[in-house]
Coordinates of C-alpha atoms and ligand atoms in Angstrom, one line a residue:
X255 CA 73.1 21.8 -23.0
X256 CA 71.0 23.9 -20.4
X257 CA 72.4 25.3 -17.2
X258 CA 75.9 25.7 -15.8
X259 CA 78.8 23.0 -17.1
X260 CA 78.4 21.3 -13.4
X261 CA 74.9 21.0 -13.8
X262 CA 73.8 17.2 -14.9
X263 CA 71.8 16.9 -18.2
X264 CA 68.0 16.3 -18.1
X265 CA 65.9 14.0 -20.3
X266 CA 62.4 14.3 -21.1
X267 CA 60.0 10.7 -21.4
X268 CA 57.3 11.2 -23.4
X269 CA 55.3 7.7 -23.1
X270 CA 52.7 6.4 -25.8
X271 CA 50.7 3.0 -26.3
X272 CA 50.4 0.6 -22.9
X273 CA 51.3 -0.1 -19.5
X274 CA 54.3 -2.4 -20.4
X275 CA 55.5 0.8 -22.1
X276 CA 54.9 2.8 -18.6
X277 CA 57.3 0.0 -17.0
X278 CA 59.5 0.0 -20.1
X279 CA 60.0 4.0 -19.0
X280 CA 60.3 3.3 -15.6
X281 CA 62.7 1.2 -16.2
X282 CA 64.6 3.9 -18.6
X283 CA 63.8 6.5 -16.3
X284 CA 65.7 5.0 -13.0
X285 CA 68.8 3.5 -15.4
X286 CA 69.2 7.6 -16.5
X287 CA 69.0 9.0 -12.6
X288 CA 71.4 6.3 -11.2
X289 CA 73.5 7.7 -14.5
X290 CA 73.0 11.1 -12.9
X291 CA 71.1 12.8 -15.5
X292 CA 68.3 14.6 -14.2
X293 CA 64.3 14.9 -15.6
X294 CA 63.5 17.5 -17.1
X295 CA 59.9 19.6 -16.3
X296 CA 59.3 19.7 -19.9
X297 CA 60.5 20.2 -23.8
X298 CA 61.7 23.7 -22.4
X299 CA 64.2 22.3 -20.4
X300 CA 65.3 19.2 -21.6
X301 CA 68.7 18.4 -22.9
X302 CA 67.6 15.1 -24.7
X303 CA 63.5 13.7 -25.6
X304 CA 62.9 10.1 -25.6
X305 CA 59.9 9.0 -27.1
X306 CA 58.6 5.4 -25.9
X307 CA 56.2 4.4 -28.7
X308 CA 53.6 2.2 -29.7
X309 CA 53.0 -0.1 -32.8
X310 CA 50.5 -2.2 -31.6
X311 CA 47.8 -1.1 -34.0
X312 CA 48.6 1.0 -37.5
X313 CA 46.7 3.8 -35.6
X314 CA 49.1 3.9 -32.6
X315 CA 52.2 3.5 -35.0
X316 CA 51.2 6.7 -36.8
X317 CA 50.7 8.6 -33.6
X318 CA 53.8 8.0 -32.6
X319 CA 55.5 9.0 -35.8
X320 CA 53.4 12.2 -35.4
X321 CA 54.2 12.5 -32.1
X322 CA 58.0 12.4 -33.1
X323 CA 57.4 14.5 -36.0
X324 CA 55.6 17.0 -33.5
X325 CA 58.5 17.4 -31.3
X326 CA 60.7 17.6 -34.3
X327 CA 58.9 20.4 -35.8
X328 CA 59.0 22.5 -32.2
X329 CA 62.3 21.8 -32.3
X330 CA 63.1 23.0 -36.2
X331 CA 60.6 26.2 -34.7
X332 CA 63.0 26.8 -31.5
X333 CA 61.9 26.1 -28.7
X334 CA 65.2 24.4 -28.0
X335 CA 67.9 22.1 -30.1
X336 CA 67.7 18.9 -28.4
X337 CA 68.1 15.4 -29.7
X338 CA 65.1 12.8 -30.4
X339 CA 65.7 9.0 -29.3
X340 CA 62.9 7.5 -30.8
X341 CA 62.0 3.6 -28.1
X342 CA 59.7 0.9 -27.9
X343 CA 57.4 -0.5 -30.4
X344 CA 58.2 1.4 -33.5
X345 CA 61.9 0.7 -33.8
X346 CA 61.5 -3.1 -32.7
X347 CA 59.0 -3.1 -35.7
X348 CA 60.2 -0.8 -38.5
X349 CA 64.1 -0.7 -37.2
X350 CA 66.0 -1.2 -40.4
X351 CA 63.8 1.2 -42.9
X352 CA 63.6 4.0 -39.9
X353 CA 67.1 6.1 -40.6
X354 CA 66.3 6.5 -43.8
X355 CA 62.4 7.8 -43.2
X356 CA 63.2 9.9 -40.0
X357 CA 66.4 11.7 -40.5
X358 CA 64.9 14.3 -37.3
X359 CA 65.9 11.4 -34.9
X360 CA 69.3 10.8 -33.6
X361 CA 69.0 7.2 -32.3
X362 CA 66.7 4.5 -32.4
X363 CA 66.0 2.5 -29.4
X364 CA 64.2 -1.1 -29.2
X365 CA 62.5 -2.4 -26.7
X366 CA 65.3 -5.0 -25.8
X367 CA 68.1 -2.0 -26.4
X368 CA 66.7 -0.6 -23.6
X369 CA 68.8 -1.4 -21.0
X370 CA 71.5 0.4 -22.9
X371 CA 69.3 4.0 -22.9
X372 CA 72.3 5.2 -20.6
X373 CA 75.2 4.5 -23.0
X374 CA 72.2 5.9 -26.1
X375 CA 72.1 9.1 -24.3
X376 CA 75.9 9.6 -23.4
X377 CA 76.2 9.0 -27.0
X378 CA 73.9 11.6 -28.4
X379 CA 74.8 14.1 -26.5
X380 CA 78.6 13.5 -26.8
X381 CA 79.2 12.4 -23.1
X382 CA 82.1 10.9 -21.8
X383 CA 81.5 7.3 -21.5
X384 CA 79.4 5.8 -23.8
X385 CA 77.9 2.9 -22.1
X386 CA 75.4 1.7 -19.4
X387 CA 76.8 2.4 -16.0
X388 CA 75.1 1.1 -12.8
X389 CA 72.3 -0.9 -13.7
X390 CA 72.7 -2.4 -10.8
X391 CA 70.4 -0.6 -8.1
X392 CA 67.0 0.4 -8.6
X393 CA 65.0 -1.0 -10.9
X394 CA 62.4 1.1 -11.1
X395 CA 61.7 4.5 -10.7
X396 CA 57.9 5.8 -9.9
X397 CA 55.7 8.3 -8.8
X398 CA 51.9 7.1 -7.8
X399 CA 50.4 4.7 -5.7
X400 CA 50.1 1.8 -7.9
X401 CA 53.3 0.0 -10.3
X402 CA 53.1 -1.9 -13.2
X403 CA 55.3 -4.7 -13.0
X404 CA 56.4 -7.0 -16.3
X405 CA 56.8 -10.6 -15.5
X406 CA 57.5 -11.6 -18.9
X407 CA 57.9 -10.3 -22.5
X408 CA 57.3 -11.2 -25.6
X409 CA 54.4 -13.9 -26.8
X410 CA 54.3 -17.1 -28.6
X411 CA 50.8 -17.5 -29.4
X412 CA 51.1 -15.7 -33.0
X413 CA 47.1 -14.8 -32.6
X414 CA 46.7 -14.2 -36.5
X415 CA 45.4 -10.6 -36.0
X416 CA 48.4 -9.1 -34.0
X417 CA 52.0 -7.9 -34.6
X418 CA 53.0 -8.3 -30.9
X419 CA 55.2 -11.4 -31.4
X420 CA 56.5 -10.0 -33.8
X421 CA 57.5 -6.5 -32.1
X422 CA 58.3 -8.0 -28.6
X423 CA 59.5 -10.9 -30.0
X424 CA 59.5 -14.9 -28.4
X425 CA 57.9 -15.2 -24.8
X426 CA 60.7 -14.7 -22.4
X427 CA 60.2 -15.2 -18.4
X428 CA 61.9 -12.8 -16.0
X429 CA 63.7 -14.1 -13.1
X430 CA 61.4 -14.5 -9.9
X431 CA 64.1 -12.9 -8.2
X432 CA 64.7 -9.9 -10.0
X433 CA 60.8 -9.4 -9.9
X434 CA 60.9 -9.9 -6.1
X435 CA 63.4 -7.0 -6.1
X436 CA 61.6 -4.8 -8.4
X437 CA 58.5 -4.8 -5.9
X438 CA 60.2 -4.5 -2.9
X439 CA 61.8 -1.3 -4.0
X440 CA 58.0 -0.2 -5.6
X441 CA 56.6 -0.8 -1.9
X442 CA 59.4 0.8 -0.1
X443 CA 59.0 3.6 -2.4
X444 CA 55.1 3.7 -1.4
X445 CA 53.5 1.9 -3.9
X446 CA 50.5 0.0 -2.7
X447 CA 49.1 -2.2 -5.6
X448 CA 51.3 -4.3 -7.9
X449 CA 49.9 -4.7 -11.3
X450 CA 51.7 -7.7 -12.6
X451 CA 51.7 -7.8 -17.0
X452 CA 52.8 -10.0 -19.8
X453 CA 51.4 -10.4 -23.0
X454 CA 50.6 -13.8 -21.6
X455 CA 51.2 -14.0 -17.4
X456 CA 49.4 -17.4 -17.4
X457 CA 52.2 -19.7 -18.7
X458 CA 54.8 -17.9 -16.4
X459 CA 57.7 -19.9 -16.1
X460 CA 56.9 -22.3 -18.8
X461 CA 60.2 -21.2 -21.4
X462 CA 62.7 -21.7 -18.1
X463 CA 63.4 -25.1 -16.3
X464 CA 64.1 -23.7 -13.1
X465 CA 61.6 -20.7 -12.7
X466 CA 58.3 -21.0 -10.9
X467 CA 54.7 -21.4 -12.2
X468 CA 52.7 -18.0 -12.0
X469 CA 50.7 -19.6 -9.1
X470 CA 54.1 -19.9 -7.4
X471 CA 55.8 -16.5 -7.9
X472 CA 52.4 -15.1 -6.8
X473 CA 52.6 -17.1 -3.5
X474 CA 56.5 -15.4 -3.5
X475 CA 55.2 -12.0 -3.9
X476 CA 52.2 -12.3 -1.4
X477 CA 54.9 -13.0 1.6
X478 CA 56.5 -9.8 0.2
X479 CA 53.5 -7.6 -0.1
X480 CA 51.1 -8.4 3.0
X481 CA 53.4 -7.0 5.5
X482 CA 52.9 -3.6 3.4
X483 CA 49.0 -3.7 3.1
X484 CA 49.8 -4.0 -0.4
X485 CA 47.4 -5.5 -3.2
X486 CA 48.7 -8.0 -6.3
X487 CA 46.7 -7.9 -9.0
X488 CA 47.2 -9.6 -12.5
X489 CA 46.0 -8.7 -15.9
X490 CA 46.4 -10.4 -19.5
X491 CA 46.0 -14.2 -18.5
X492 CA 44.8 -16.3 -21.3
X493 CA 42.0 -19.1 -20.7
X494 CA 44.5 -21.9 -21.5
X495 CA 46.5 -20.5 -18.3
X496 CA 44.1 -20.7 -15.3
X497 CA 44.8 -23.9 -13.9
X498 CA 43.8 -25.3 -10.6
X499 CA 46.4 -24.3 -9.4
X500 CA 46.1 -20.7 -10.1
X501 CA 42.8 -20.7 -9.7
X502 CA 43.4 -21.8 -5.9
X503 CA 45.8 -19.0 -5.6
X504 CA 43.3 -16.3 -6.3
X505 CA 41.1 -18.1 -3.5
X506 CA 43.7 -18.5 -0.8
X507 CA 46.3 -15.4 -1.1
X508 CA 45.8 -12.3 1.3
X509 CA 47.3 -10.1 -1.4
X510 CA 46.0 -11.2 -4.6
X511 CA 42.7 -9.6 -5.6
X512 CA 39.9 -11.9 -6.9
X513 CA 40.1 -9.9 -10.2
X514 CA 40.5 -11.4 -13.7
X515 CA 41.1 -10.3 -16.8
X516 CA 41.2 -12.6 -19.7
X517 CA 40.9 -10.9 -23.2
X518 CA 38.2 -13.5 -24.9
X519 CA 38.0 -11.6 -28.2
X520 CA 35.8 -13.6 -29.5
X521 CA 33.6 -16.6 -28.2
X522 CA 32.4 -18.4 -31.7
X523 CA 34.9 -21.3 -32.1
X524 CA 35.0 -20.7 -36.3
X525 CA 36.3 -17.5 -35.3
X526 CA 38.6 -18.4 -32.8
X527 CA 39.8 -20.8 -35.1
X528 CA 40.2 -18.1 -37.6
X529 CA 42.7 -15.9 -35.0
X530 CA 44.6 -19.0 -34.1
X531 CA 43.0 -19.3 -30.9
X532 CA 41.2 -21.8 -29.2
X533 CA 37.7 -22.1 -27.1
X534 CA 34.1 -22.1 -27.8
X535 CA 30.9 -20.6 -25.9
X536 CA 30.4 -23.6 -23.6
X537 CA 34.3 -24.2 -22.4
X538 CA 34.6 -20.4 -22.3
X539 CA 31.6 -19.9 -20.1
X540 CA 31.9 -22.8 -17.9
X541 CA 35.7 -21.7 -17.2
X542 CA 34.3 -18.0 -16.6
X543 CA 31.0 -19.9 -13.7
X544 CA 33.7 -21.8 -13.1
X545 CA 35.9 -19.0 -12.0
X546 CA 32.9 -17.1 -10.1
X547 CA 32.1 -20.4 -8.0
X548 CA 35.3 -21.4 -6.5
X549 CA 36.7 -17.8 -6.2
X550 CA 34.2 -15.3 -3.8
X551 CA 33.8 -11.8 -5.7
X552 CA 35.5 -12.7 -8.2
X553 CA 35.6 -9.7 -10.6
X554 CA 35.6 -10.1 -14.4
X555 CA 37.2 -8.2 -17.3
X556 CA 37.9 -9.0 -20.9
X557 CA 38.2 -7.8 -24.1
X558 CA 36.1 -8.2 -27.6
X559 CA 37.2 -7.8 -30.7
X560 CA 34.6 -6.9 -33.6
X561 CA 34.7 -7.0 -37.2
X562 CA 37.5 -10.0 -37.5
X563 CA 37.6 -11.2 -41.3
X564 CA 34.6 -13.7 -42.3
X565 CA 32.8 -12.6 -38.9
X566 CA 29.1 -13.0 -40.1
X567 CA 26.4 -11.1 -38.6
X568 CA 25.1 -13.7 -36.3
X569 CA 28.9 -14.2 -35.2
X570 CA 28.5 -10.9 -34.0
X571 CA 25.5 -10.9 -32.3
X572 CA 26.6 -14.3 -30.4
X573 CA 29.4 -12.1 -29.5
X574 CA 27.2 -9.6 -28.0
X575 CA 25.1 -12.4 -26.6
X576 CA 28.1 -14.5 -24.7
X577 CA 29.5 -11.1 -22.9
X578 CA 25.7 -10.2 -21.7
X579 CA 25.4 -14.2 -20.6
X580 CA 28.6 -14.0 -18.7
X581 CA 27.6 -10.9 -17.0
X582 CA 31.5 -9.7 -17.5
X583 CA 32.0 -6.4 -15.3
X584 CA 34.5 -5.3 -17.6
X585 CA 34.7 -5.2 -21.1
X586 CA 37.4 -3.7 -23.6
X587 CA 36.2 -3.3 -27.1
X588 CA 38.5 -3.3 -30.2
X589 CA 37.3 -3.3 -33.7
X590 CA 39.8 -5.5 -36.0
X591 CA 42.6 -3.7 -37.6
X592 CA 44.6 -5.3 -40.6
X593 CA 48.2 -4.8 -39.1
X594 CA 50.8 -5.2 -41.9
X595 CA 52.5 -8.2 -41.6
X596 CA 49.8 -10.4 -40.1
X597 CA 48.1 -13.5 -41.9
X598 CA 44.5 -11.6 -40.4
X599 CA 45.5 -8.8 -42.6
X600 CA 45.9 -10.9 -46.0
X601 CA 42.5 -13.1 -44.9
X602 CA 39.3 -12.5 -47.8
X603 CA 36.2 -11.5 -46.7
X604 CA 37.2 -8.2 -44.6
X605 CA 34.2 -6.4 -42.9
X606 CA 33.8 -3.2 -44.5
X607 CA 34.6 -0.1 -42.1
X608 CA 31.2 1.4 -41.8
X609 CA 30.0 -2.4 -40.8
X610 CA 33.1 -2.7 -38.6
X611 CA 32.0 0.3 -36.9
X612 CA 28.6 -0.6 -36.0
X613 CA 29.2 -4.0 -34.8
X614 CA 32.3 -2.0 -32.4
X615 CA 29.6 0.2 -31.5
X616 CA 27.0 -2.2 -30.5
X617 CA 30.1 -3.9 -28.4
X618 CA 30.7 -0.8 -26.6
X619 CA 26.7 -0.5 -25.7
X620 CA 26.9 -3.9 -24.6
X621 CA 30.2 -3.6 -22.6
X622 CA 28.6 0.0 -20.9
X623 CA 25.3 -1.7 -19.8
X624 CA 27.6 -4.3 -18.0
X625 CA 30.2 -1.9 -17.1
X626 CA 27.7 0.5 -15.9
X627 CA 25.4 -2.0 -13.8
X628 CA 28.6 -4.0 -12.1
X629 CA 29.6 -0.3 -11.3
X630 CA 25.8 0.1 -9.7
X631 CA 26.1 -3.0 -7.8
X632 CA 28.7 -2.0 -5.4
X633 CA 26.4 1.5 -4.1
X634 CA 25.4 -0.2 -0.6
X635 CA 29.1 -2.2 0.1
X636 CA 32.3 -0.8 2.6
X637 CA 35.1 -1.7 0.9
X638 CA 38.8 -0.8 1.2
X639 CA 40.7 1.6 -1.5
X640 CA 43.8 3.4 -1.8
X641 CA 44.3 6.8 -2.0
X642 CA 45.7 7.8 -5.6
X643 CA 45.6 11.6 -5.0
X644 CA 42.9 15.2 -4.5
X645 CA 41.1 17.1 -7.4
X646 CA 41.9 19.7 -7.0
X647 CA 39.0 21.3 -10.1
X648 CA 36.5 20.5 -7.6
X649 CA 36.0 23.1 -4.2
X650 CA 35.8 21.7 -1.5
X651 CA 38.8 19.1 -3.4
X652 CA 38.0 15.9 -2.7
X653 CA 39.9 12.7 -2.5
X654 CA 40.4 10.6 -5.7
X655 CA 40.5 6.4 -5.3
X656 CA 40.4 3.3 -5.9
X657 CA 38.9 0.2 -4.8
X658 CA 40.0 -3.1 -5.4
X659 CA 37.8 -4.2 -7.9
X660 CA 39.0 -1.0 -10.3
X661 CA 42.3 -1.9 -12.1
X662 CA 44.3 1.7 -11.8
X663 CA 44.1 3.2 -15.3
X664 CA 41.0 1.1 -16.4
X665 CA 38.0 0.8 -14.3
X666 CA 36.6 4.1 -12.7
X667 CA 37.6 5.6 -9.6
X668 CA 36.3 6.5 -6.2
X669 CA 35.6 9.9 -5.2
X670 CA 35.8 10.7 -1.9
X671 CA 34.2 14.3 -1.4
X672 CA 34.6 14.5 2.6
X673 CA 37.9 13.2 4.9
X674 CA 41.7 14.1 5.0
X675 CA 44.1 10.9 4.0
X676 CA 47.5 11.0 2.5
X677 CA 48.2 9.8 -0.9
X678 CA 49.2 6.0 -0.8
X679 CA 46.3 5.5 2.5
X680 CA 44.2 2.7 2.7
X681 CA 40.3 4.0 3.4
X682 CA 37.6 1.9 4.8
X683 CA 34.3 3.9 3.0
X684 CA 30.7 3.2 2.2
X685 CA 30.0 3.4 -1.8
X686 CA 27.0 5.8 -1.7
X687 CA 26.2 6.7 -5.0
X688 CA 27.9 5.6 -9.1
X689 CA 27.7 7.4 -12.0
X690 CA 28.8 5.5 -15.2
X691 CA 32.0 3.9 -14.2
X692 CA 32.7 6.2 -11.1
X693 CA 31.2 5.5 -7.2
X694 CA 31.1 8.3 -4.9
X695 CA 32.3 6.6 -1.1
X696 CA 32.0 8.2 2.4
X697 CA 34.8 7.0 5.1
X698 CA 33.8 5.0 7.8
X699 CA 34.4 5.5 11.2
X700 CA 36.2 3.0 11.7
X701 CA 37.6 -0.1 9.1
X702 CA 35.4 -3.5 9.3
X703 CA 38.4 -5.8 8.8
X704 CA 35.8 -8.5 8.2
X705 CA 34.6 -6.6 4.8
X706 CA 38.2 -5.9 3.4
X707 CA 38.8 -8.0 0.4
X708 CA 42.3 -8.7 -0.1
Ligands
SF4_244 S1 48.2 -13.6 -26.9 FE1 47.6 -13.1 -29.0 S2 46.8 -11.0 -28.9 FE2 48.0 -11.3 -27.0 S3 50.1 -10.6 -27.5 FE3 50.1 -12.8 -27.9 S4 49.7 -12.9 -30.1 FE4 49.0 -10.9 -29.4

C-alpha cells in the first residue's frame, strides 16, 4: 500500500458503458469515502482499481475485458501491484465462468453486490473488517453540475434483441424516499439538473403496492428541486408509459423539462412484433403529435435500431421515413447486434454486416439532418442554461453550457465565448450562431423570466 501506515488507502474507478453505470460508481464511490478510503489521482497512486463495466452489446463486453486486461498488463509491467475488482455488467452476465477466464482479477463484483464494494475492498486488500460499514449517509458522491439519478433497475420487457433483463435482472422500484434523499444531497452538493434513469422510468412504481406512479414521484421531487433553480429531466420512458397523467406532469411542473426521450427502435409493427414490442406508425406518431400538442416545446429524442433480423429494405426505409415525419430532434442510432443469449440472436434471416452498415449509416444521415436543423432552430431564442465548466484549449477560454433542451452527455453544448459565471450558474443568453450539434450564446443583460423554460 502507498504512503505512510496512517495514511488511508485510495481506490481508482475506472467507469465503462452508460449512465446507470456513472450512478452505479457514484454510488461505490461515496460507500468507499464514508469507509475512509481515499481516491486516488490515477493507476500511479492507487492501492486498489475498480473497473465498472459494460455488457450491454458483445462490443462493450470485450472492451471491458480489454480494458481489464489493459490495466492488468500495466500492472504485470510495474507501474504498481494493485488489485483488480472487476463491477457492473460483466460479472452480473458472465459471473460463474469469470474466475476461471480472468485469473488477473481479485474479486468480481455485480451490479446488486455493489452495496458491499466496502467489505470487497477491505477484503482484497487484507483490511480489518471485512464488511460494509456506514451506508448510511451519503448516497452519492459527485463532481459536475448535473447527476444521474436511478429510479429503478432492472426490466421486464425481455425486448428479444437485448441482454439487459438478463444482466440487471427483474424491474425493481426504488423507494421514493430514498430517491428524495439522494437528490437532496445532489443539490446541496451543487448539482443543478437531475437526470432521472431506468431501463423503463414510465411504469415507476408499478412492481410495489405502496410506491407512487412516476407522475407522482416527479410531483415529489419538483417541491424538492424548485427552491434550488434546479431542472428534472427524465430519459428511457417507453410509449406504453406516457399516460395522461404523466403527460400533464410534463405540462404543469416548474422543474420538469418538456424533454422526452422514448427509444422507438423501430416503427413497422411486423418488426416490432419481431422484438417483442408493441406499436405501429400511426399509434406511434399520433402519441409523438400528441405529445407536441398538449406539452409547449416539447423536445423529442429517440433511438433507431437498424438491421433487426428479417428487416426488409422497405422496413428500413419506412424507418427512415417515420423519424423525418416525426421531425424527432434527437435521434440515437444502433445497428442490431446478436447478443448471446437472446432469442434476436438465434432469429433466420440476419442482415448481413456490410448491409447492416449501410442501413446504420443512412440512420445516422437521417438522425444528423434532424439533429442538425432542431440545433439550427434555436439561433434567434434567450434561453436559460447551466454552467457545466471553461475551455480552457480556447484563448480567450470561454464558458461551456447547457440549455435545457441538451440532455448533459448527449445533445451538444453551449459555448459561451464572452462573460464570467461560476460553474453550477444559471445564464440568461441569446443563441447566436450553431454548428452541428453545438450553439454559440451571448449573455443577456439581464434574465427575461417570461422566456425561461422550466
Ligand atoms: S425496454 Fe427492452 S431494450 Fe430497454 S432494457 Fe428493457 S428489454 Fe432492454
Amino acid at each position: 500500500m502507498s504512503g505512510a501506515a496512517s495514511e488511508a488507502p485510495s481506490f481508482l474507478i475506472v467507469t465503462l458503458g452508460c449512465a446507470k453505470n456513472e450512478v452505479d460508481s457514484d454510488r461505490m464511490r461515496a460507500l468507499l469515502l464514508e469507509a475512509g478510503y481515499r481516491e486516488a489521482e490515477g493507476v500511479e497512486d492507487a492501492d486498489v482499481a475498480l473497473i465498472n463495466t459494460c455488457s450491454f452489446l458483445a462490443s462493450a463486453t470485450s472492451e471491458s475485458i480489454e480494458a481489464t486486461l489493459e490495466l492488468a498488463q500495466a500492472v504485470e509491467d510495474g507501474v504498481r501491484d494493485l488489485p483488480i475488482v472487476m463491477c457492473g455488467c460483466v460479472p452480473s452476465r458472465y459471473g460463474d465462468e469469470l474466475p476461471g477466464e480472468l485469473p488477473e482479477v481479485a474479486a468480481f463484483v455485480r451490479t446488486d453486490e455493489e452495496d458491499g464494494i466496502v467489505g470487497v475492498v477491505d477484503g482484497v486488500l487484507g483490511r480489518e473488517g471485512g464488511e460494509a460499514r456506514g451506508a448510511s449517509g451519503v448516497l452519492r458522491t459527485v463532481e459536475g453540475t448535473s447527476a444521474y439519478v436511478k429510479i429503478s433497475d432492472g426490466c421486464d420487457r425481455f425486448c428479444s434483441f437485448c441482454a439487459i433483463p438478463y444482466i440487471r435482472g427483474r424491474y425493481a422500484s426504488r423507494r421514493p424516499e430514498e430517491i428524495e434523499a439522494e437528490v437532496r444531497g445532489l443539490l446541496d452538493q451543487g448539482v443543478r439538473e437531475i437526470v432521472l434513469i431506468g431501463q423503463d422510468t414510465g411504469i415507476y412504481g408499478q412492481d410495489l403496492a405502496d410506491v407512487p406512479t412516476l407522475a407522482a414521484l416527479l410531483r415529489r421531487l419538483d417541491a424538492i428541486a424548485a427552491p434550488y433553480g434546479a431542472w428534472l429531466r427524465v430519459l428511457y420512458l417507453q410509449p406504453e408509459g406516457m399516460t395522461d397523467e404523466l403527460i400533464a406532469a410534463f405540462r404543469e411542473l416548474p422543474s420538469l423539462l418538456p424533454y422526452i426521450d422514448i427509444p422507438i427502435q423501430h416503427c413497422s409493427e411486423r418488426v416490432l412484433k419481431a422484438m417483442n414490442r408493441s406499436g405501429d406508425p400511426e399509434s406511434l406518431k399520433a402519441l409523438f403529435e400528441r405529445l407536441r400538442r398538449e406539452v409547449p416545446g416539447m423536445v423529442l429524442r429517440t433511438t433507431a435500431m437498424a438491421g433487426f433480423p428479417g428487416e426488409t429494405v422497405e422496413e428500413a426505409a419506412e424507418l427512415e421515413e417515420f423519424l423525418a415525419d416525426v421531425g424527432f430532434d434527437y435521434v440515437t442510432v444502433f445497428a442490431f447486434s446478436p447478443e448471446e443469449g437472446t432469442r434476436a440472436a438465434e432469429l433466420p434471416d440476419q442482415v448481413p454486416e456490410d448491409e447492416k452498415l449501410r442501413r446504420t449509416q443512412r440512420l445516422v444521415d437521417v438522425a444528423e439532418s434532424l439533429g442538425f436543423a432542431a440545433t439550427a432552430a434555436h439561433v434567434g431564442e434567450r434561453v436559460d442554461v447551466i454552467v457545466d465548466g471553461v475551455d480552457p484549449d480556447v484563448e480567450p477560454p470561454e464558458l461551456i453550457a447547457h440549455a435545457w433542451f441538451q440532455a448533459p452527455d448527449s445533445d451538444g453544448v453551449v459555448h459561451i465565448a464572452e462573460g464570467e459565471a461560476t460553474v453550477g450558474e444559471r445564464l440568461t443568453v441569446d443563441l447566436v450562431d450553431s454548428f452541428c450539434y453545438e450553439l454559440v450564446g451571448e449573455p443577456t443583460v439581464s434574465p427575461s423570466p417570461e422566456t425561461e423554460e422550466g
